[in-house]
mmCIF file of C-alpha atoms and ligand atoms in Angstrom:
data_model
loop_
_atom_site.group_PDB
_atom_site.id
_atom_site.type_symbol
_atom_site.label_atom_id
_atom_site.label_comp_id
_atom_site.label_asym_id
_atom_site.label_seq_id
_atom_site.Cartn_x
_atom_site.Cartn_y
_atom_site.Cartn_z
ATOM 1 C CA MET A 1 21.649 12.073 14.238
ATOM 2 C CA THR A 2 20.663 11.713 17.879
ATOM 3 C CA SER A 3 19.468 8.592 19.667
ATOM 4 C CA PRO A 4 15.950 7.337 19.471
ATOM 5 C CA SER A 5 14.515 9.215 22.447
ATOM 6 C CA ASP A 6 11.057 10.617 21.570
ATOM 7 C CA GLY A 7 12.224 13.894 23.026
ATOM 8 C CA LEU A 8 12.866 12.211 26.381
ATOM 9 C CA LEU A 9 16.376 13.632 26.528
ATOM 10 C CA PRO A 10 16.948 17.312 27.278
ATOM 11 C CA VAL A 11 18.203 19.706 24.639
ATOM 12 C CA ASN A 12 21.995 19.684 24.785
ATOM 13 C CA ASP A 13 23.962 22.715 25.947
ATOM 14 C CA THR A 14 27.371 22.961 24.304
ATOM 15 C CA HIS A 15 28.243 26.570 25.075
ATOM 16 C CA ARG A 16 30.237 26.002 28.299
ATOM 17 C CA ARG A 17 33.996 25.387 28.439
ATOM 18 C CA ILE A 18 34.830 22.771 31.042
ATOM 19 C CA ILE A 19 38.168 21.254 32.009
ATOM 20 C CA HIS A 20 38.725 18.117 34.079
ATOM 21 C CA VAL A 21 42.234 17.809 35.504
ATOM 22 C CA ASP A 22 43.514 14.629 37.158
ATOM 23 C CA MET A 23 47.046 14.055 38.443
ATOM 24 C CA ASP A 24 48.859 10.990 37.097
ATOM 25 C CA ALA A 25 49.464 8.255 39.700
ATOM 26 C CA PHE A 26 49.184 11.036 42.249
ATOM 27 C CA TYR A 27 50.522 9.716 45.580
ATOM 28 C CA ALA A 28 53.189 7.650 43.800
ATOM 29 C CA SER A 29 54.315 10.574 41.640
ATOM 30 C CA VAL A 30 54.767 12.820 44.670
ATOM 31 C CA GLU A 31 56.919 10.162 46.333
ATOM 32 C CA MET A 32 59.036 9.633 43.188
ATOM 33 C CA ARG A 33 59.545 13.355 42.841
ATOM 34 C CA ASP A 34 60.844 13.515 46.411
ATOM 35 C CA ASN A 35 62.998 10.412 46.004
ATOM 36 C CA PRO A 36 64.031 9.868 42.366
ATOM 37 C CA THR A 37 65.670 6.492 43.135
ATOM 38 C CA LEU A 38 62.095 5.163 43.297
ATOM 39 C CA LYS A 39 61.517 5.922 39.622
ATOM 40 C CA ASN A 40 62.754 2.604 38.265
ATOM 41 C CA LYS A 41 61.087 0.636 41.049
ATOM 42 C CA ALA A 42 57.562 -0.726 41.087
ATOM 43 C CA LEU A 43 56.267 1.685 43.718
ATOM 44 C CA VAL A 44 53.128 0.816 45.605
ATOM 45 C CA ILE A 45 51.527 3.251 48.027
ATOM 46 C CA GLY A 46 49.817 1.312 50.762
ATOM 47 C CA GLN A 47 50.528 -1.071 53.570
ATOM 48 C CA ASP A 48 53.062 -3.824 52.941
ATOM 49 C CA ALA A 49 51.178 -7.049 53.565
ATOM 50 C CA ARG A 50 54.427 -8.833 54.450
ATOM 51 C CA LYS A 51 54.788 -6.595 57.494
ATOM 52 C CA ASN A 52 51.153 -6.646 58.441
ATOM 53 C CA HIS A 53 49.934 -10.240 58.706
ATOM 54 C CA GLY A 54 48.940 -10.308 55.035
ATOM 55 C CA HIS A 55 46.697 -7.233 55.369
ATOM 56 C CA GLY A 56 46.790 -4.004 53.409
ATOM 57 C CA VAL A 57 45.356 -2.437 50.295
ATOM 58 C CA VAL A 58 46.985 -0.607 47.388
ATOM 59 C CA ALA A 59 46.047 3.088 47.341
ATOM 60 C CA THR A 60 47.871 3.621 44.086
ATOM 61 C CA ALA A 61 50.894 2.428 42.171
ATOM 62 C CA ASN A 62 53.352 4.051 39.785
ATOM 63 C CA TYR A 63 53.321 3.150 36.107
ATOM 64 C CA VAL A 64 56.138 0.623 36.504
ATOM 65 C CA ALA A 65 54.037 -1.322 39.011
ATOM 66 C CA ARG A 66 50.972 -0.958 36.804
ATOM 67 C CA LYS A 67 52.843 -2.756 34.017
ATOM 68 C CA TYR A 68 52.865 -5.779 36.318
ATOM 69 C CA GLY A 69 49.115 -5.436 36.758
ATOM 70 C CA VAL A 70 49.047 -3.627 40.113
ATOM 71 C CA HIS A 71 46.216 -1.126 40.585
ATOM 72 C CA SER A 72 44.321 0.913 43.198
ATOM 73 C CA ALA A 73 42.185 -0.985 45.712
ATOM 74 C CA MET A 74 43.977 -4.279 45.039
ATOM 75 C CA PRO A 75 44.984 -6.265 48.166
ATOM 76 C CA SER A 76 48.688 -5.646 48.836
ATOM 77 C CA ILE A 77 49.269 -9.377 48.984
ATOM 78 C CA LYS A 78 48.321 -9.616 45.325
ATOM 79 C CA ALA A 79 50.772 -6.869 44.367
ATOM 80 C CA ILE A 80 53.478 -8.872 46.143
ATOM 81 C CA ARG A 81 52.661 -11.887 43.991
ATOM 82 C CA LEU A 82 52.682 -9.876 40.776
ATOM 83 C CA VAL A 83 55.952 -7.962 41.135
ATOM 84 C CA PRO A 84 59.480 -9.449 41.512
ATOM 85 C CA ALA A 85 60.647 -8.778 45.066
ATOM 86 C CA ASP A 86 63.769 -6.835 44.022
ATOM 87 C CA LYS A 87 61.607 -4.404 42.026
ATOM 88 C CA LEU A 88 58.894 -3.831 44.571
ATOM 89 C CA VAL A 89 58.805 -0.947 47.055
ATOM 90 C CA PHE A 90 55.956 -0.202 49.457
ATOM 91 C CA LEU A 91 55.451 3.223 51.011
ATOM 92 C CA ARG A 92 52.817 4.332 53.476
ATOM 93 C CA PRO A 93 50.824 7.320 52.219
ATOM 94 C CA ASP A 94 51.753 10.738 53.529
ATOM 95 C CA PHE A 95 48.484 12.635 53.424
ATOM 96 C CA THR A 96 49.926 15.802 54.925
ATOM 97 C CA LYS A 97 52.288 16.038 51.979
ATOM 98 C CA TYR A 98 49.624 15.226 49.367
ATOM 99 C CA ARG A 99 47.287 17.810 50.866
ATOM 100 C CA ALA A 100 49.963 20.483 50.664
ATOM 101 C CA VAL A 101 50.666 19.680 46.994
ATOM 102 C CA SER A 102 46.951 19.690 46.274
ATOM 103 C CA ALA A 103 46.562 23.118 47.898
ATOM 104 C CA GLU A 104 49.324 24.557 45.707
ATOM 105 C CA ILE A 105 47.760 23.146 42.558
ATOM 106 C CA HIS A 106 44.428 24.597 43.619
ATOM 107 C CA GLU A 107 46.024 28.017 43.939
ATOM 108 C CA MET A 108 47.137 27.761 40.330
ATOM 109 C CA MET A 109 43.633 26.759 39.301
ATOM 110 C CA HIS A 110 42.165 29.727 41.127
ATOM 111 C CA GLU A 111 44.383 32.045 39.110
ATOM 112 C CA ILE A 112 42.319 30.877 36.132
ATOM 113 C CA THR A 113 38.858 30.771 37.720
ATOM 114 C CA ASP A 114 37.122 30.450 41.073
ATOM 115 C CA SER A 115 34.722 28.024 39.493
ATOM 116 C CA VAL A 116 36.758 25.035 40.689
ATOM 117 C CA GLN A 117 35.062 21.894 41.982
ATOM 118 C CA SER A 118 37.400 19.420 43.675
ATOM 119 C CA ILE A 119 36.461 15.775 43.511
ATOM 120 C CA ALA A 120 39.532 14.418 45.295
ATOM 121 C CA LEU A 121 42.947 15.776 46.284
ATOM 122 C CA ASP A 122 44.193 15.149 42.733
ATOM 123 C CA GLU A 123 41.117 15.827 40.636
ATOM 124 C CA ALA A 124 39.009 18.874 39.834
ATOM 125 C CA TYR A 125 36.601 20.399 37.344
ATOM 126 C CA LEU A 126 37.033 23.976 36.161
ATOM 127 C CA ASP A 127 34.358 25.962 34.373
ATOM 128 C CA VAL A 128 36.366 28.427 32.284
ATOM 129 C CA THR A 129 33.481 29.750 30.174
ATOM 130 C CA GLU A 130 34.285 33.003 31.938
ATOM 131 C CA ASN A 131 37.798 33.191 33.370
ATOM 132 C CA LYS A 132 40.222 35.598 34.977
ATOM 133 C CA LEU A 133 42.679 35.438 32.085
ATOM 134 C CA GLY A 134 40.122 36.486 29.486
ATOM 135 C CA SER A 135 40.933 33.484 27.302
ATOM 136 C CA THR A 136 38.338 31.963 25.000
ATOM 137 C CA SER A 137 40.294 28.729 24.678
ATOM 138 C CA ALA A 138 39.854 26.037 27.333
ATOM 139 C CA VAL A 139 42.669 24.071 25.706
ATOM 140 C CA GLU A 140 45.092 26.957 25.962
ATOM 141 C CA LEU A 141 44.181 27.451 29.639
ATOM 142 C CA ALA A 142 44.488 23.750 30.398
ATOM 143 C CA ILE A 143 47.867 23.447 28.676
ATOM 144 C CA GLY A 144 49.037 26.456 30.662
ATOM 145 C CA LEU A 145 47.961 24.787 33.901
ATOM 146 C CA GLN A 146 49.480 21.441 32.942
ATOM 147 C CA THR A 147 52.790 23.133 32.124
ATOM 148 C CA ARG A 148 52.814 25.081 35.390
ATOM 149 C CA ILE A 149 52.094 21.975 37.436
ATOM 150 C CA ARG A 150 54.965 20.186 35.714
ATOM 151 C CA GLU A 151 57.414 23.050 36.077
ATOM 152 C CA GLU A 152 56.531 24.200 39.567
ATOM 153 C CA GLU A 153 55.500 20.939 41.222
ATOM 154 C CA GLY A 154 57.491 18.470 39.146
ATOM 155 C CA LEU A 155 54.311 16.450 38.624
ATOM 156 C CA ASN A 156 52.327 15.334 35.594
ATOM 157 C CA CYS A 157 48.616 15.535 35.068
ATOM 158 C CA SER A 158 46.172 14.823 32.271
ATOM 159 C CA PHE A 159 43.129 16.796 31.236
ATOM 160 C CA GLY A 160 40.002 16.744 29.174
ATOM 161 C CA ALA A 161 38.702 19.991 27.714
ATOM 162 C CA THR A 162 35.191 20.133 26.320
ATOM 163 C CA TYR A 163 31.667 21.444 27.026
ATOM 164 C CA ASN A 164 30.494 19.362 29.998
ATOM 165 C CA LYS A 165 31.737 17.519 33.076
ATOM 166 C CA PHE A 166 31.016 13.976 31.980
ATOM 167 C CA LEU A 167 32.946 14.324 28.727
ATOM 168 C CA ALA A 168 35.763 16.250 30.364
ATOM 169 C CA LYS A 169 36.340 13.435 32.857
ATOM 170 C CA MET A 170 36.180 10.835 30.136
ATOM 171 C CA GLY A 171 38.687 12.919 28.199
ATOM 172 C CA SER A 172 41.229 13.140 31.009
ATOM 173 C CA GLU A 173 41.051 9.366 31.575
ATOM 174 C CA TYR A 174 41.509 8.830 27.862
ATOM 175 C CA ALA A 175 44.529 11.142 27.846
ATOM 176 C CA LYS A 176 46.491 9.386 30.606
ATOM 177 C CA PRO A 177 49.344 9.663 31.267
ATOM 178 C CA PHE A 178 50.473 13.256 30.728
ATOM 179 C CA GLY A 179 48.102 13.885 27.879
ATOM 180 C CA ARG A 180 45.189 15.951 26.786
ATOM 181 C CA THR A 181 41.890 15.208 25.109
ATOM 182 C CA VAL A 182 39.921 17.939 23.434
ATOM 183 C CA ILE A 183 36.378 17.067 22.471
ATOM 184 C CA LEU A 184 34.479 19.516 20.303
ATOM 185 C CA PRO A 185 30.663 19.443 20.371
ATOM 186 C CA GLU A 186 30.470 18.113 16.821
ATOM 187 C CA GLU A 187 32.897 15.285 17.648
ATOM 188 C CA ALA A 188 31.374 14.187 20.947
ATOM 189 C CA ARG A 189 28.987 11.484 19.754
ATOM 190 C CA ALA A 190 31.566 9.909 17.474
ATOM 191 C CA PHE A 191 34.110 9.903 20.318
ATOM 192 C CA LEU A 192 31.572 8.334 22.692
ATOM 193 C CA ALA A 193 30.520 5.756 20.112
ATOM 194 C CA ARG A 194 34.056 4.355 20.095
ATOM 195 C CA GLN A 195 34.388 4.022 23.881
ATOM 196 C CA LYS A 196 33.872 0.748 25.698
ATOM 197 C CA ILE A 197 31.025 1.015 28.212
ATOM 198 C CA LYS A 198 33.371 0.354 31.116
ATOM 199 C CA LYS A 199 34.922 3.736 30.318
ATOM 200 C CA PHE A 200 31.592 5.413 31.046
ATOM 201 C CA HIS A 201 31.812 6.904 34.522
ATOM 202 C CA GLY A 202 29.097 5.465 36.746
ATOM 203 C CA ILE A 203 28.692 2.148 34.897
ATOM 204 C CA GLY A 204 29.966 -0.468 37.330
ATOM 205 C CA PRO A 205 30.845 -4.122 36.664
ATOM 206 C CA LYS A 206 27.309 -5.433 37.318
ATOM 207 C CA THR A 207 25.705 -2.971 34.937
ATOM 208 C CA GLN A 208 28.393 -3.698 32.357
ATOM 209 C CA GLU A 209 27.526 -7.371 32.592
ATOM 210 C CA ARG A 210 23.822 -6.657 32.071
ATOM 211 C CA LEU A 211 24.568 -4.377 29.133
ATOM 212 C CA HIS A 212 26.729 -7.089 27.573
ATOM 213 C CA GLN A 213 23.814 -9.476 27.888
ATOM 214 C CA MET A 214 21.763 -6.946 25.933
ATOM 215 C CA GLY A 215 24.467 -6.906 23.255
ATOM 216 C CA ILE A 216 25.794 -3.486 24.242
ATOM 217 C CA TYR A 217 29.559 -3.150 24.422
ATOM 218 C CA THR A 218 30.319 0.421 23.410
ATOM 219 C CA GLY A 219 28.928 3.916 23.412
ATOM 220 C CA ARG A 220 27.555 3.162 19.959
ATOM 221 C CA GLY A 221 25.363 0.447 21.443
ATOM 222 C CA LEU A 222 24.034 2.893 24.038
ATOM 223 C CA GLN A 223 23.371 5.431 21.317
ATOM 224 C CA ARG A 224 21.380 2.945 19.245
ATOM 225 C CA ILE A 225 19.100 1.512 21.888
ATOM 226 C CA HIS A 226 15.936 3.461 22.675
ATOM 227 C CA VAL A 227 16.108 5.557 25.838
ATOM 228 C CA ARG A 228 12.820 4.024 26.944
ATOM 229 C CA GLU A 229 14.453 0.606 26.815
ATOM 230 C CA LEU A 230 17.365 1.765 28.967
ATOM 231 C CA ILE A 231 14.964 3.292 31.475
ATOM 232 C CA LYS A 232 12.961 0.060 31.564
ATOM 233 C CA HIS A 233 16.078 -1.901 32.517
ATOM 234 C CA PHE A 234 17.987 0.579 34.660
ATOM 235 C CA ASN A 235 15.512 3.273 35.779
ATOM 236 C CA ARG A 236 17.125 6.641 36.425
ATOM 237 C CA MET A 237 20.560 5.169 35.719
ATOM 238 C CA GLY A 238 19.383 4.150 32.271
ATOM 239 C CA TYR A 239 18.286 7.688 31.595
ATOM 240 C CA LEU A 240 21.684 8.997 32.706
ATOM 241 C CA MET A 241 23.448 6.477 30.472
ATOM 242 C CA ALA A 242 21.401 7.684 27.505
ATOM 243 C CA GLU A 243 22.224 11.306 28.295
ATOM 244 C CA HIS A 244 25.915 10.537 28.634
ATOM 245 C CA ALA A 245 26.112 8.386 25.511
ATOM 246 C CA ASN A 246 24.689 11.324 23.618
ATOM 247 C CA GLY A 247 27.163 13.770 25.073
ATOM 248 C CA ILE A 248 24.645 15.423 27.379
ATOM 249 C CA ASP A 249 25.486 16.393 30.952
ATOM 250 C CA LEU A 250 23.878 19.598 32.129
ATOM 251 C CA SER A 251 25.229 19.383 35.705
ATOM 252 C CA ARG A 252 27.171 22.450 36.679
ATOM 253 C CA VAL A 253 30.583 22.897 38.210
ATOM 254 C CA VAL A 254 29.751 23.628 41.856
ATOM 255 C CA PRO A 255 32.561 25.862 43.134
ATOM 256 C CA ASP A 256 34.334 24.610 46.267
ATOM 257 C CA ASP A 257 33.639 27.781 48.219
ATOM 258 C CA GLU A 258 29.947 27.198 47.665
ATOM 259 C CA HIS A 259 30.561 23.611 48.646
ATOM 260 C CA ASN A 260 32.119 24.628 51.926
ATOM 261 C CA ARG A 261 29.150 26.712 52.829
ATOM 262 C CA LYS A 262 27.801 25.882 56.218
ATOM 263 C CA SER A 263 24.187 26.166 55.191
ATOM 264 C CA ILE A 264 21.894 26.557 52.229
ATOM 265 C CA GLY A 265 18.771 28.617 52.704
ATOM 266 C CA ILE A 266 15.929 30.228 50.858
ATOM 267 C CA GLU A 267 13.898 33.172 52.096
ATOM 268 C CA ARG A 268 11.420 35.532 50.560
ATOM 269 C CA THR A 269 9.574 38.613 51.675
ATOM 270 C CA TYR A 270 5.891 38.933 50.950
ATOM 271 C CA GLU A 271 4.073 42.101 50.019
ATOM 272 C CA PRO A 272 1.218 41.892 50.726
ATOM 273 C CA CYS A 273 1.759 39.731 53.798
ATOM 274 C CA ILE A 274 0.514 36.151 53.987
ATOM 275 C CA TYR A 275 -2.639 35.676 56.064
ATOM 276 C CA ASN A 276 -3.576 32.269 54.799
ATOM 277 C CA GLU A 277 -2.154 29.074 56.278
ATOM 278 C CA GLN A 278 -2.353 27.101 53.031
ATOM 279 C CA THR A 279 -0.411 29.790 51.198
ATOM 280 C CA ALA A 280 2.323 29.693 53.845
ATOM 281 C CA LEU A 281 2.533 25.911 53.680
ATOM 282 C CA THR A 282 2.634 25.901 49.898
ATOM 283 C CA ASN A 283 5.562 28.279 50.012
ATOM 284 C CA LEU A 284 7.366 26.094 52.540
ATOM 285 C CA ARG A 285 6.773 23.100 50.314
ATOM 286 C CA ASN A 286 8.275 24.937 47.339
ATOM 287 C CA TYR A 287 11.301 25.966 49.390
ATOM 288 C CA ALA A 288 11.834 22.351 50.418
ATOM 289 C CA ALA A 289 11.716 21.214 46.797
ATOM 290 C CA SER A 290 14.331 23.700 45.700
ATOM 291 C CA LEU A 291 16.502 22.932 48.743
ATOM 292 C CA GLU A 292 16.428 19.272 47.756
ATOM 293 C CA GLU A 293 17.750 20.224 44.348
ATOM 294 C CA LYS A 294 20.529 22.398 45.742
ATOM 295 C CA LEU A 295 21.590 19.793 48.293
ATOM 296 C CA GLN A 296 21.632 17.037 45.692
ATOM 297 C CA GLU A 297 23.710 19.136 43.362
ATOM 298 C CA ARG A 298 26.374 19.343 46.069
ATOM 299 C CA ASN A 299 25.947 15.842 47.464
ATOM 300 C CA PHE A 300 25.036 17.325 50.865
ATOM 301 C CA PHE A 301 22.842 15.786 53.517
ATOM 302 C CA ALA A 302 21.369 18.153 56.094
ATOM 303 C CA ASN A 303 20.932 17.185 59.729
ATOM 304 C CA THR A 304 19.078 20.336 60.777
ATOM 305 C CA VAL A 305 16.313 22.472 59.333
ATOM 306 C CA VAL A 306 15.842 26.108 60.375
ATOM 307 C CA LEU A 307 12.640 28.079 59.907
ATOM 308 C CA LYS A 308 12.692 31.868 59.844
ATOM 309 C CA ILE A 309 9.513 33.862 60.078
ATOM 310 C CA ARG A 310 8.806 37.596 60.383
ATOM 311 C CA ASN A 311 5.528 39.386 60.932
ATOM 312 C CA ASN A 312 4.219 42.729 59.741
ATOM 313 C CA ASP A 313 5.788 44.458 62.794
ATOM 314 C CA PHE A 314 9.199 42.993 61.935
ATOM 315 C CA VAL A 315 9.119 40.597 64.855
ATOM 316 C CA THR A 316 11.403 37.798 63.667
ATOM 317 C CA VAL A 317 11.659 34.289 65.046
ATOM 318 C CA THR A 318 13.998 31.475 64.017
ATOM 319 C CA LYS A 319 13.432 27.918 65.149
ATOM 320 C CA ARG A 320 15.577 24.916 64.429
ATOM 321 C CA ARG A 321 14.917 21.217 64.455
ATOM 322 C CA LYS A 322 17.357 18.317 64.347
ATOM 323 C CA LEU A 323 16.257 15.673 61.850
ATOM 324 C CA PRO A 324 16.059 11.971 62.724
ATOM 325 C CA HIS A 325 18.722 11.361 60.088
ATOM 326 C CA ALA A 326 20.714 13.327 57.509
ATOM 327 C CA THR A 327 18.692 13.950 54.368
ATOM 328 C CA HIS A 328 18.271 15.958 51.196
ATOM 329 C CA ASN A 329 14.726 14.774 50.694
ATOM 330 C CA ALA A 330 12.165 17.538 50.039
ATOM 331 C CA THR A 331 9.357 15.764 51.902
ATOM 332 C CA GLU A 332 11.451 15.323 55.029
ATOM 333 C CA ILE A 333 12.634 18.924 54.917
ATOM 334 C CA TYR A 334 9.079 20.136 54.409
ATOM 335 C CA GLN A 335 7.864 17.946 57.266
ATOM 336 C CA ALA A 336 10.387 19.516 59.644
ATOM 337 C CA ALA A 337 9.617 23.056 58.455
ATOM 338 C CA ARG A 338 5.895 22.466 58.911
ATOM 339 C CA GLU A 339 6.377 21.172 62.439
ATOM 340 C CA LEU A 340 8.428 24.259 63.273
ATOM 341 C CA PHE A 341 5.774 26.472 61.713
ATOM 342 C CA GLY A 342 2.818 24.819 63.526
ATOM 343 C CA PRO A 343 3.067 26.451 66.962
ATOM 344 C CA LEU A 344 3.824 29.877 65.423
ATOM 345 C CA ALA A 345 1.172 29.743 62.717
ATOM 346 C CA ASN A 346 -1.772 31.361 64.494
ATOM 347 C CA SER A 347 -0.084 34.415 65.883
ATOM 348 C CA PHE A 348 2.011 35.132 62.807
ATOM 349 C CA LEU A 349 -0.891 34.619 60.409
ATOM 350 C CA ASN A 350 -2.950 37.016 62.554
ATOM 351 C CA ASP A 351 -0.393 39.799 62.177
ATOM 352 C CA GLY A 352 0.508 38.794 58.636
ATOM 353 C CA ILE A 353 3.696 36.983 57.567
ATOM 354 C CA ARG A 354 6.124 39.351 55.912
ATOM 355 C CA LEU A 355 9.034 36.953 55.509
ATOM 356 C CA LEU A 356 9.378 33.207 55.386
ATOM 357 C CA GLY A 357 12.607 31.247 55.073
ATOM 358 C CA VAL A 358 13.887 27.691 55.358
ATOM 359 C CA THR A 359 17.533 26.774 55.757
ATOM 360 C CA ALA A 360 19.172 23.362 55.624
ATOM 361 C CA THR A 361 22.353 23.132 57.677
ATOM 362 C CA ASP A 362 24.625 20.900 59.768
ATOM 363 C CA PHE A 363 25.772 18.922 56.736
ATOM 364 C CA SER A 364 27.090 15.416 56.380
ATOM 365 C CA GLU A 365 28.935 14.597 53.226
ATOM 366 C CA ALA A 366 30.446 11.435 51.787
ATOM 367 C CA ASP A 367 34.138 12.245 51.536
ATOM 368 C CA PHE A 368 36.446 10.514 49.057
ATOM 369 C CA GLU A 369 39.443 11.015 51.308
ATOM 370 C CA ASP A 370 37.799 9.188 54.178
ATOM 371 C CA VAL A 371 37.447 6.207 51.899
ATOM 372 C CA GLY A 372 41.163 6.337 51.169
ATOM 373 C CA LEU A 373 42.065 6.574 54.848
ATOM 374 C CA ASP A 374 39.802 3.671 55.673
ATOM 375 C CA LEU A 375 42.000 1.447 53.580
ATOM 376 C CA PHE A 376 44.805 1.872 56.067
ATOM 377 C CA SER A 377 42.971 1.477 59.326
ATOM 378 C CA ASP A 378 43.579 -2.246 59.717
HETATM 379 P P1 TTP B 1 43.205 8.401 41.039
HETATM 380 O O1 TTP B 1 43.255 9.695 40.297
HETATM 381 O O2 TTP B 1 42.070 7.477 40.798
HETATM 382 O O3 TTP B 1 44.529 7.551 40.755
HETATM 383 P P2 TTP B 1 45.999 8.036 40.467
HETATM 384 O O4 TTP B 1 46.119 9.513 40.472
HETATM 385 O O5 TTP B 1 46.902 7.331 41.442
HETATM 386 O O6 TTP B 1 46.295 7.427 39.027
HETATM 387 P P3 TTP B 1 45.785 7.936 37.605
HETATM 388 O O7 TTP B 1 47.029 8.277 36.846
HETATM 389 O O8 TTP B 1 45.077 6.760 37.009
HETATM 390 O O9 TTP B 1 44.900 9.126 37.860
HETATM 391 O O10 TTP B 1 43.261 8.672 42.590
HETATM 392 C C1 TTP B 1 44.061 9.691 43.155
HETATM 393 C C2 TTP B 1 44.708 9.259 44.456
HETATM 394 O O11 TTP B 1 43.697 8.799 45.369
HETATM 395 C C3 TTP B 1 45.658 8.082 44.268
HETATM 396 O O12 TTP B 1 46.969 8.507 43.982
HETATM 397 C C4 TTP B 1 45.543 7.345 45.571
HETATM 398 C C5 TTP B 1 44.163 7.659 46.099
HETATM 399 N N1 TTP B 1 43.261 6.490 45.928
HETATM 400 C C6 TTP B 1 43.030 5.650 47.003
HETATM 401 O O13 TTP B 1 43.526 5.868 48.109
HETATM 402 N N2 TTP B 1 42.217 4.556 46.827
HETATM 403 C C7 TTP B 1 41.643 4.256 45.625
HETATM 404 O O14 TTP B 1 40.910 3.250 45.499
HETATM 405 C C8 TTP B 1 41.872 5.151 44.513
HETATM 406 C C9 TTP B 1 41.247 4.873 43.178
HETATM 407 C C10 TTP B 1 42.686 6.246 44.720
HETATM 408 MG MG1 MG B 2 44.812 10.708 39.369
#
């Protein structure tokens, strides 16, 4: 049975094989590996508030420290209160080291597939539907990777293996530490039904509170309420919650190399040429709409729009325009493209437009690592 949705939810796609891998207590584990005497200490990575006028935030903590209630993003001063002084060790993070470890793990991942999307230094999605090892088992591939990381890096990770990104991430969280969760399509809804809503990625404390007020505490509650009701209360987020609670997440694994691309563009040649201004503008509008989609998929914001135009005699002109602010909004991209097109329109339409292209470039991107570094800037 699926949720009451009146066909509002998309048809599920369960054919992909997706793995989410996340290192266990990453920064802390690297430090313990390099100094095993830290293993029976409560190790906190972050600034020691005692040496810094009470300031500092916990980046992460090993599992010993977590037993005392220490966790990421907690003020260091609180960790000091929670852990007996003779047990507690603070270390400043060594990003150079963590980056190097991360790069090595990524090399192992790329031996399986190039469809690797990194979310943070210690976390990535792999789409292994097709893979370099010719395996049809995501679990087998993930266990192989987990074993290699343990043997070659001396570090533990957890993974979720299933048919979409949302479930895979939920699975790796569920598996921690050093575990695995395999979720088959026919088991997904039952698995989700059992999960507390705070385990649903993207549902923050405020939304949890509102859901509790509506009597919803678990995935089962989200599955039972009508999608329309969730949309009424939470708009687009409500729709996403309904999708997720029903095991639907059609978003794709966007490979890192695609992610690192310096620009995303669309161009098309026209035969016969375009002689009509409205036709040209309609095409630009369509380009902008599909650029918005591509940028959103990658969480990119473009600062510059480039227009490329070619006439029947193969005269080609490219013009660029800096945007007032970084955006992935189709209307703003279209606006810029149209302004670039304006002064060229008459002459190119006269000769006939053979090619038209719009490129979004000069990206800004919210970077997880920057957030981490910010914690230590005080
Ligand atoms: P996480 O994977 O969230 O945490 P973790 O690997 O330490 O622990 P877990 O076993 O639960 O996965 O984040 C990875 C690294 O990112 C973490 O080791 C430290 C850093 N980090 C921060 O700097 N600030 C934060 O708020 C969080 C959550 C993580
Ligand atoms: Mg982790």
